[in-house]
PDB file of C-alpha atoms in Angstrom:
ATOM      1  CA  MET F   1      44.401 -63.063   5.882  1.00  0.00           C
ATOM      2  CA  ALA F   2      40.960 -61.272   5.562  1.00  0.00           C
ATOM      3  CA  THR F   3      40.828 -57.593   4.403  1.00  0.00           C
ATOM      4  CA  THR F   4      39.584 -55.348   6.740  1.00  0.00           C
ATOM      5  CA  HIS F   5      37.522 -52.246   5.328  1.00  0.00           C
ATOM      6  CA  TYR F   6      37.149 -49.159   7.277  1.00  0.00           C
ATOM      7  CA  HIS F   7      34.416 -46.905   5.913  1.00  0.00           C
ATOM      8  CA  CYS F   8      33.850 -43.412   7.021  1.00  0.00           C
ATOM      9  CA  SER F   9      31.020 -41.428   5.305  1.00  0.00           C
ATOM     10  CA  SER F  10      30.005 -37.809   6.242  1.00  0.00           C
ATOM     11  CA  SER F  11      27.098 -35.761   4.490  1.00  0.00           C
ATOM     12  CA  LEU F  12      27.202 -31.721   4.827  1.00  0.00           C
ATOM     13  CA  VAL F  13      24.168 -29.803   4.412  1.00  0.00           C
ATOM     14  CA  LEU F  14      23.934 -26.048   4.112  1.00  0.00           C
ATOM     15  CA  ARG F  15      20.723 -25.048   6.218  1.00  0.00           C
ATOM     16  CA  SER F  16      21.121 -21.481   5.046  1.00  0.00           C
ATOM     17  CA  ASN F  17      20.041 -22.866   1.583  1.00  0.00           C
ATOM     18  CA  PRO F  18      18.337 -26.000   1.188  1.00  0.00           C
ATOM     19  CA  SER F  19      18.707 -26.119  -2.328  1.00  0.00           C
ATOM     20  CA  ILE F  20      22.545 -26.849  -1.958  1.00  0.00           C
ATOM     21  CA  HIS F  21      23.684 -29.997  -0.881  1.00  0.00           C
ATOM     22  CA  LEU F  22      27.420 -30.815  -0.243  1.00  0.00           C
ATOM     23  CA  VAL F  23      28.308 -34.620  -0.037  1.00  0.00           C
ATOM     24  CA  HIS F  24      31.790 -35.610   1.185  1.00  0.00           C
ATOM     25  CA  ASN F  25      32.436 -39.456   1.134  1.00  0.00           C
ATOM     26  CA  SER F  26      35.523 -40.852   2.249  1.00  0.00           C
ATOM     27  CA  LYS F  27      36.609 -44.559   2.381  1.00  0.00           C
ATOM     28  CA  LEU F  28      39.636 -46.182   3.877  1.00  0.00           C
ATOM     29  CA  THR F  29      40.858 -49.417   2.827  1.00  0.00           C
ATOM     30  CA  ASN F  30      43.540 -51.633   4.453  1.00  0.00           C
ATOM     31  CA  PRO F  31      44.596 -54.790   2.395  1.00  0.00           C
ATOM     32  CA  ASN F  32      47.232 -55.690   5.006  1.00  0.00           C
ATOM     33  CA  ASN F  33      44.985 -55.258   8.064  1.00  0.00           C
ATOM     34  CA  SER F  34      47.357 -52.828   9.176  1.00  0.00           C
ATOM     35  CA  TRP F  35      47.095 -48.929   9.978  1.00  0.00           C
ATOM     36  CA  LEU F  36      50.404 -48.495   8.358  1.00  0.00           C
ATOM     37  CA  GLY F  37      50.418 -48.131   4.574  1.00  0.00           C
ATOM     38  CA  ALA F  38      46.661 -47.863   4.593  1.00  0.00           C
ATOM     39  CA  LYS F  39      45.289 -46.491   1.570  1.00  0.00           C
ATOM     40  CA  ILE F  40      42.681 -43.423   1.807  1.00  0.00           C
ATOM     41  CA  ARG F  41      40.445 -42.941  -1.108  1.00  0.00           C
ATOM     42  CA  VAL F  42      38.780 -39.537  -1.297  1.00  0.00           C
ATOM     43  CA  GLN F  43      35.885 -39.260  -3.521  1.00  0.00           C
ATOM     44  CA  PRO F  44      35.319 -35.871  -5.470  1.00  0.00           C
ATOM     45  CA  LEU F  45      32.984 -33.511  -3.786  1.00  0.00           C
ATOM     46  CA  SER F  46      29.715 -33.562  -5.190  1.00  0.00           C
ATOM     47  CA  VAL F  47      28.013 -30.181  -5.344  1.00  0.00           C
ATOM     48  CA  ARG F  48      24.396 -29.672  -6.700  1.00  0.00           C
ATOM     49  CA  PRO F  49      24.020 -25.706  -7.796  1.00  0.00           C
ATOM     50  CA  PRO F  50      20.515 -24.236  -6.676  1.00  0.00           C
ATOM     51  CA  VAL F  51      18.050 -24.152  -8.916  1.00  0.00           C
ATOM     52  CA  SER F  52      17.323 -20.714  -9.838  1.00  0.00           C
ATOM     53  CA  VAL F  53      13.477 -19.564 -10.193  1.00  0.00           C
ATOM     54  CA  LEU F  54      13.066 -16.021 -11.618  1.00  0.00           C
ATOM     55  CA  HIS F  55      10.033 -14.360 -10.023  1.00  0.00           C
ATOM     56  CA  ARG F  56       8.916 -12.031 -12.745  1.00  0.00           C
ATOM     57  CA  ARG F  57       6.748  -8.937 -11.917  1.00  0.00           C
ATOM     58  CA  PRO F  58       3.687  -8.790 -13.968  1.00  0.00           C
ATOM     59  CA  VAL F  59       4.155  -6.310 -16.796  1.00  0.00           C
ATOM     60  CA  ALA F  60       1.740  -3.142 -16.493  1.00  0.00           C
ATOM     61  CA  VAL F  61      -0.547  -3.087 -19.240  1.00  0.00           C
ATOM     62  CA  ALA F  62      -1.106   0.859 -19.847  1.00  0.00           C
ATOM     63  CA  ALA F  63      -5.071   1.220 -20.050  1.00  0.00           C
ATOM     64  CA  SER F  64      -6.569   3.593 -22.463  1.00  0.00           C
ATOM     65  CA  VAL F  65      -8.623   6.389 -20.884  1.00  0.00           C
ATOM     66  CA  SER F  66     -11.592   7.924 -22.752  1.00  0.00           C
ATOM     67  CA  PHE F  67     -11.604  11.904 -22.539  1.00  0.00           C
ATOM     68  CA  SER F  68     -14.949  11.773 -23.208  1.00  0.00           C
ATOM     69  CA  LEU F  69     -17.502  11.529 -20.098  1.00  0.00           C
ATOM     70  CA  PRO F  70     -21.111  10.593 -20.587  1.00  0.00           C
ATOM     71  CA  THR F  71     -23.751  13.489 -21.085  1.00  0.00           C
ATOM     72  CA  PRO F  72     -27.563  13.132 -21.869  1.00  0.00           C
ATOM     73  CA  ASN F  73     -27.209  15.291 -25.212  1.00  0.00           C
ATOM     74  CA  PRO F  74     -24.184  14.729 -26.947  1.00  0.00           C
ATOM     75  CA  GLU F  75     -26.011  15.896 -30.281  1.00  0.00           C
ATOM     76  CA  ARG F  76     -25.385  19.562 -28.949  1.00  0.00           C
ATOM     77  CA  VAL F  77     -22.207  19.628 -30.727  1.00  0.00           C
ATOM     78  CA  SER F  78     -22.800  20.897 -34.226  1.00  0.00           C
ATOM     79  CA  PRO F  79     -21.359  19.172 -37.307  1.00  0.00           C
ATOM     80  CA  GLY F  80     -17.698  20.669 -37.794  1.00  0.00           C
ATOM     81  CA  GLN F  81     -17.713  22.225 -34.202  1.00  0.00           C
ATOM     82  CA  GLU F  82     -14.526  20.545 -32.162  1.00  0.00           C
ATOM     83  CA  ILE F  83     -15.934  18.581 -29.317  1.00  0.00           C
ATOM     84  CA  PRO F  84     -14.150  20.102 -25.713  1.00  0.00           C
ATOM     85  CA  LYS F  85     -11.824  17.397 -24.205  1.00  0.00           C
ATOM     86  CA  TRP F  86     -12.083  16.659 -20.495  1.00  0.00           C
ATOM     87  CA  SER F  87      -9.056  17.362 -18.598  1.00  0.00           C
ATOM     88  CA  SER F  88      -6.950  14.444 -17.464  1.00  0.00           C
ATOM     89  CA  LYS F  89      -8.045  15.568 -13.654  1.00  0.00           C
ATOM     90  CA  ALA F  90     -11.694  15.557 -14.670  1.00  0.00           C
ATOM     91  CA  VAL F  91     -11.668  12.014 -16.181  1.00  0.00           C
ATOM     92  CA  LYS F  92      -9.824  10.873 -13.014  1.00  0.00           C
ATOM     93  CA  SER F  93     -12.296  12.589 -10.846  1.00  0.00           C
ATOM     94  CA  PHE F  94     -15.319  10.772 -12.610  1.00  0.00           C
ATOM     95  CA  ALA F  95     -13.533   7.499 -12.094  1.00  0.00           C
ATOM     96  CA  MET F  96     -12.760   8.137  -8.593  1.00  0.00           C
ATOM     97  CA  ALA F  97     -16.657   9.215  -8.059  1.00  0.00           C
ATOM     98  CA  ALA F  98     -17.825   5.439  -8.847  1.00  0.00           C
ATOM     99  CA  VAL F  99     -15.157   4.175  -6.379  1.00  0.00           C
ATOM    100  CA  GLU F 100     -16.635   6.459  -3.682  1.00  0.00           C
ATOM    101  CA  ALA F 101     -19.910   5.301  -4.546  1.00  0.00           C
ATOM    102  CA  ARG F 102     -19.075   1.732  -4.037  1.00  0.00           C
ATOM    103  CA  LYS F 103     -17.242   2.541  -0.725  1.00  0.00           C
ATOM    104  CA  LEU F 104     -20.335   3.700   0.414  1.00  0.00           C
ATOM    105  CA  LYS F 105     -22.380   0.708  -1.034  1.00  0.00           C
ATOM    106  CA  PHE F 106     -24.366   3.025  -3.332  1.00  0.00           C
ATOM    107  CA  THR F 107     -26.147   1.499  -6.136  1.00  0.00           C
ATOM    108  CA  THR F 108     -25.657   4.531  -8.241  1.00  0.00           C
ATOM    109  CA  THR F 109     -23.240   7.418  -8.793  1.00  0.00           C
ATOM    110  CA  GLY F 110     -24.926  10.440  -8.253  1.00  0.00           C
ATOM    111  CA  THR F 111     -23.765  14.366  -7.877  1.00  0.00           C
ATOM    112  CA  GLU F 112     -22.665  13.525  -4.192  1.00  0.00           C
ATOM    113  CA  ALA F 113     -20.461  10.878  -5.813  1.00  0.00           C
ATOM    114  CA  LEU F 114     -19.228  13.409  -8.528  1.00  0.00           C
ATOM    115  CA  LEU F 115     -18.281  15.914  -5.473  1.00  0.00           C
ATOM    116  CA  MET F 116     -16.376  13.415  -3.692  1.00  0.00           C
ATOM    117  CA  GLY F 117     -14.551  12.594  -6.731  1.00  0.00           C
ATOM    118  CA  VAL F 118     -13.258  16.126  -7.302  1.00  0.00           C
ATOM    119  CA  LEU F 119     -12.223  16.440  -3.522  1.00  0.00           C
ATOM    120  CA  VAL F 120     -10.603  12.547  -3.671  1.00  0.00           C
ATOM    121  CA  GLU F 121      -8.344  13.436  -6.928  1.00  0.00           C
ATOM    122  CA  GLY F 122      -6.818  16.208  -4.487  1.00  0.00           C
ATOM    123  CA  THR F 123      -4.774  18.383  -7.016  1.00  0.00           C
ATOM    124  CA  ASN F 124      -7.312  19.888  -9.114  1.00  0.00           C
ATOM    125  CA  LEU F 125      -8.575  23.335  -9.347  1.00  0.00           C
ATOM    126  CA  ALA F 126     -11.821  23.012  -7.967  1.00  0.00           C
ATOM    127  CA  ASN F 127     -10.546  20.898  -4.956  1.00  0.00           C
ATOM    128  CA  LYS F 128      -8.261  23.462  -4.149  1.00  0.00           C
ATOM    129  CA  PHE F 129     -10.877  26.153  -4.265  1.00  0.00           C
ATOM    130  CA  LEU F 130     -13.518  24.184  -2.275  1.00  0.00           C
ATOM    131  CA  ARG F 131     -10.732  23.350   0.339  1.00  0.00           C
ATOM    132  CA  ALA F 132     -10.043  26.632   0.944  1.00  0.00           C
ATOM    133  CA  ASN F 133     -13.646  27.530   1.649  1.00  0.00           C
ATOM    134  CA  GLY F 134     -13.765  24.697   4.358  1.00  0.00           C
ATOM    135  CA  ILE F 135     -15.451  22.152   2.123  1.00  0.00           C
ATOM    136  CA  THR F 136     -13.387  18.956   2.858  1.00  0.00           C
ATOM    137  CA  LEU F 137     -13.974  15.451   1.851  1.00  0.00           C
ATOM    138  CA  PHE F 138     -14.892  14.178   5.507  1.00  0.00           C
ATOM    139  CA  LYS F 139     -17.424  16.881   5.810  1.00  0.00           C
ATOM    140  CA  VAL F 140     -19.010  15.831   2.429  1.00  0.00           C
ATOM    141  CA  ARG F 141     -19.028  12.336   3.276  1.00  0.00           C
ATOM    142  CA  ASP F 142     -21.000  13.202   6.735  1.00  0.00           C
ATOM    143  CA  GLU F 143     -23.598  15.526   4.998  1.00  0.00           C
ATOM    144  CA  ILE F 144     -23.975  12.627   2.588  1.00  0.00           C
ATOM    145  CA  VAL F 145     -24.960  10.347   5.681  1.00  0.00           C
ATOM    146  CA  ASN F 146     -27.255  13.376   6.715  1.00  0.00           C
ATOM    147  CA  VAL F 147     -28.799  13.799   3.346  1.00  0.00           C
ATOM    148  CA  LEU F 148     -28.894  10.287   2.240  1.00  0.00           C
ATOM    149  CA  GLY F 149     -28.545   8.313   5.272  1.00  0.00           C
ATOM    150  CA  ILE F 150     -26.720   5.111   5.262  1.00  0.00           C
ATOM    151  CA  ALA F 151     -26.958   2.384   2.757  1.00  0.00           C
ATOM    152  CA  ASP F 152     -27.893  -1.176   3.788  1.00  0.00           C
ATOM    153  CA  MET F 153     -24.464  -2.939   4.969  1.00  0.00           C
ATOM    154  CA  PHE F 154     -25.505  -6.221   3.404  1.00  0.00           C
ATOM    155  CA  SER F 155     -26.425  -4.570  -0.021  1.00  0.00           C
ATOM    156  CA  LEU F 156     -23.959  -4.951  -2.858  1.00  0.00           C
ATOM    157  CA  SER F 157     -22.798  -1.954  -4.957  1.00  0.00           C
ATOM    158  CA  PRO F 158     -22.590  -2.991  -8.892  1.00  0.00           C
ATOM    159  CA  GLU F 159     -18.917  -3.014  -9.935  1.00  0.00           C
ATOM    160  CA  ARG F 160     -19.635   0.453 -12.066  1.00  0.00           C
ATOM    161  CA  PRO F 161     -22.762   1.988 -10.083  1.00  0.00           C
ATOM    162  CA  PRO F 162     -24.623   3.782 -13.306  1.00  0.00           C
ATOM    163  CA  ILE F 163     -24.751   7.315 -13.197  1.00  0.00           C
ATOM    164  CA  THR F 164     -28.088   9.082 -12.227  1.00  0.00           C
ATOM    165  CA  ASP F 165     -30.053  11.564 -14.164  1.00  0.00           C
ATOM    166  CA  ASP F 166     -29.232  14.593 -12.361  1.00  0.00           C
ATOM    167  CA  ALA F 167     -25.370  13.654 -12.461  1.00  0.00           C
ATOM    168  CA  LEU F 168     -25.796  13.109 -16.295  1.00  0.00           C
ATOM    169  CA  ARG F 169     -27.268  16.738 -16.364  1.00  0.00           C
ATOM    170  CA  ALA F 170     -24.428  17.926 -14.232  1.00  0.00           C
ATOM    171  CA  LEU F 171     -21.894  16.832 -16.847  1.00  0.00           C
ATOM    172  CA  ASP F 172     -24.195  17.985 -19.549  1.00  0.00           C
ATOM    173  CA  TRP F 173     -24.258  21.355 -18.048  1.00  0.00           C
ATOM    174  CA  ALA F 174     -20.471  21.246 -18.142  1.00  0.00           C
ATOM    175  CA  LEU F 175     -20.003  20.601 -21.654  1.00  0.00           C
ATOM    176  CA  GLU F 176     -22.417  23.084 -22.787  1.00  0.00           C
ATOM    177  CA  LYS F 177     -20.720  25.892 -20.820  1.00  0.00           C
ATOM    178  CA  LYS F 178     -17.850  25.330 -22.311  1.00  0.00           C
ATOM    179  CA  LEU F 179     -19.169  25.047 -25.837  1.00  0.00           C
ATOM    180  CA  LYS F 180     -20.735  28.495 -25.059  1.00  0.00           C
ATOM    181  CA  SER F 181     -17.381  30.042 -23.672  1.00  0.00           C
ATOM    182  CA  GLY F 182     -15.568  29.362 -27.202  1.00  0.00           C
ATOM    183  CA  ASP F 183     -12.166  29.663 -25.408  1.00  0.00           C
ATOM    184  CA  GLY F 184     -11.100  26.187 -26.884  1.00  0.00           C
ATOM    185  CA  GLY F 185      -9.823  24.922 -23.472  1.00  0.00           C
ATOM    186  CA  GLU F 186     -10.473  21.814 -21.752  1.00  0.00           C
ATOM    187  CA  ILE F 187     -13.705  21.164 -19.677  1.00  0.00           C
ATOM    188  CA  THR F 188     -12.244  20.988 -16.074  1.00  0.00           C
ATOM    189  CA  THR F 189     -13.165  19.917 -12.446  1.00  0.00           C
ATOM    190  CA  ALA F 190     -14.328  23.484 -11.849  1.00  0.00           C
ATOM    191  CA  HIS F 191     -16.971  22.867 -14.811  1.00  0.00           C
ATOM    192  CA  ILE F 192     -18.321  19.535 -12.826  1.00  0.00           C
ATOM    193  CA  ILE F 193     -18.713  21.554  -9.474  1.00  0.00           C
ATOM    194  CA  LEU F 194     -20.543  24.131 -11.243  1.00  0.00           C
ATOM    195  CA  GLY F 195     -22.492  21.738 -13.198  1.00  0.00           C
ATOM    196  CA  ILE F 196     -23.373  20.175  -9.642  1.00  0.00           C
ATOM    197  CA  TRP F 197     -24.558  23.369  -8.389  1.00  0.00           C
ATOM    198  CA  SER F 198     -26.638  24.041 -11.521  1.00  0.00           C
ATOM    199  CA  GLU F 199     -28.978  21.018 -10.376  1.00  0.00           C
ATOM    200  CA  GLU F 200     -30.571  22.740  -7.478  1.00  0.00           C
ATOM    201  CA  HIS F 201     -32.578  19.640  -6.372  1.00  0.00           C
ATOM    202  CA  SER F 202     -29.904  17.160  -6.451  1.00  0.00           C
ATOM    203  CA  PRO F 203     -27.980  15.759  -3.490  1.00  0.00           C
ATOM    204  CA  GLY F 204     -24.620  17.267  -4.526  1.00  0.00           C
ATOM    205  CA  HIS F 205     -26.026  21.201  -4.691  1.00  0.00           C
ATOM    206  CA  THR F 206     -27.759  20.387  -1.302  1.00  0.00           C
ATOM    207  CA  ILE F 207     -24.522  19.234   0.480  1.00  0.00           C
ATOM    208  CA  LEU F 208     -22.595  22.136  -1.181  1.00  0.00           C
ATOM    209  CA  SER F 209     -25.256  24.586   0.108  1.00  0.00           C
ATOM    210  CA  ASN F 210     -25.258  22.958   3.562  1.00  0.00           C
ATOM    211  CA  LEU F 211     -21.495  23.319   3.736  1.00  0.00           C
ATOM    212  CA  GLY F 212     -21.629  27.083   2.724  1.00  0.00           C
ATOM    213  CA  PHE F 213     -21.199  27.041  -0.764  1.00  0.00           C
ATOM    214  CA  ASN F 214     -23.301  29.734  -2.606  1.00  0.00           C
ATOM    215  CA  ASP F 215     -24.060  31.709  -5.818  1.00  0.00           C
ATOM    216  CA  GLU F 216     -21.556  33.977  -4.888  1.00  0.00           C
ATOM    217  CA  LYS F 217     -18.817  31.293  -4.455  1.00  0.00           C
ATOM    218  CA  ALA F 218     -19.909  29.824  -7.505  1.00  0.00           C
ATOM    219  CA  LYS F 219     -19.120  32.791  -9.484  1.00  0.00           C
ATOM    220  CA  GLU F 220     -15.578  33.048  -7.832  1.00  0.00           C
ATOM    221  CA  LEU F 221     -15.118  29.241  -9.012  1.00  0.00           C
ATOM    222  CA  GLU F 222     -16.168  30.499 -12.601  1.00  0.00           C
ATOM    223  CA  SER F 223     -13.811  33.175 -12.619  1.00  0.00           C
ATOM    224  CA  SER F 224     -10.864  31.017 -11.799  1.00  0.00           C
ATOM    225  CA  ILE F 225     -11.507  28.565 -14.687  1.00  0.00           C
ATOM    226  CA  SER F 226      -9.435  30.561 -17.097  1.00  0.00           C
ATOM    227  CA  LYS F 227      -6.433  30.223 -14.892  1.00  0.00           C
ATOM    228  CA  ALA F 228      -6.897  26.344 -15.010  1.00  0.00           C
ATOM    229  CA  ALA F 229      -3.980  25.855 -17.500  1.00  0.00           C
ATOM    230  CA  ALA F 230      -1.677  27.636 -14.976  1.00  0.00           C
ATOM    231  CA  ASN F 231      -2.648  25.449 -12.165  1.00  0.00           C
ATOM    232  CA  ASP F 232      -1.921  22.382 -14.234  1.00  0.00           C
ATOM    233  CA  GLU F 233      -5.740  21.299 -14.362  1.00  0.00           C
TER     234      GLU F 233
END
């Protein structure tokens, strides 16, 4: 009598994780062509473990930050004289100035951008003083449009808009002011604002003046410089 084979095959796939497949095959064999005494052979369960893919986050690379901002007259420091350092918040404000200039599609970083940088940094002494006197970032941006107009929307700002001559002179004024003080501290954001104010024909000076900043407020800001260390400048 011919041998009859009964074959039953099943496959189970876990849809919750397509990388895991469970295969269960069963085979019925009846050499006597009878259900009695049927032999069942079950093949071992085959499991393929999922392939583990590790997604590694990029390692942050610590960027080196220069604590020396550009000035037109670096030679003003006498030989052997200690060069004053810029505070970390002043350096950050300077970096943010270029970013703000690019946002407005300006091709240069001027005194108006330096002013925005100080306000964008947000935690420095000069920013607190300006905001206390009603000079906010939004008002400054509005005044920049009034004074300089809107840049061509199709123009492309350089990745690092070069600093203008009046902005360089403002930073140089801040450095010189610190050298003359002889107190050995850092050059702060307050020095930057006072440097902008010293450039009477610059957009930054005009914007500050339009928003109520004057010589009296400049003296108040200057008197607060000695408290910069206490305010984490």
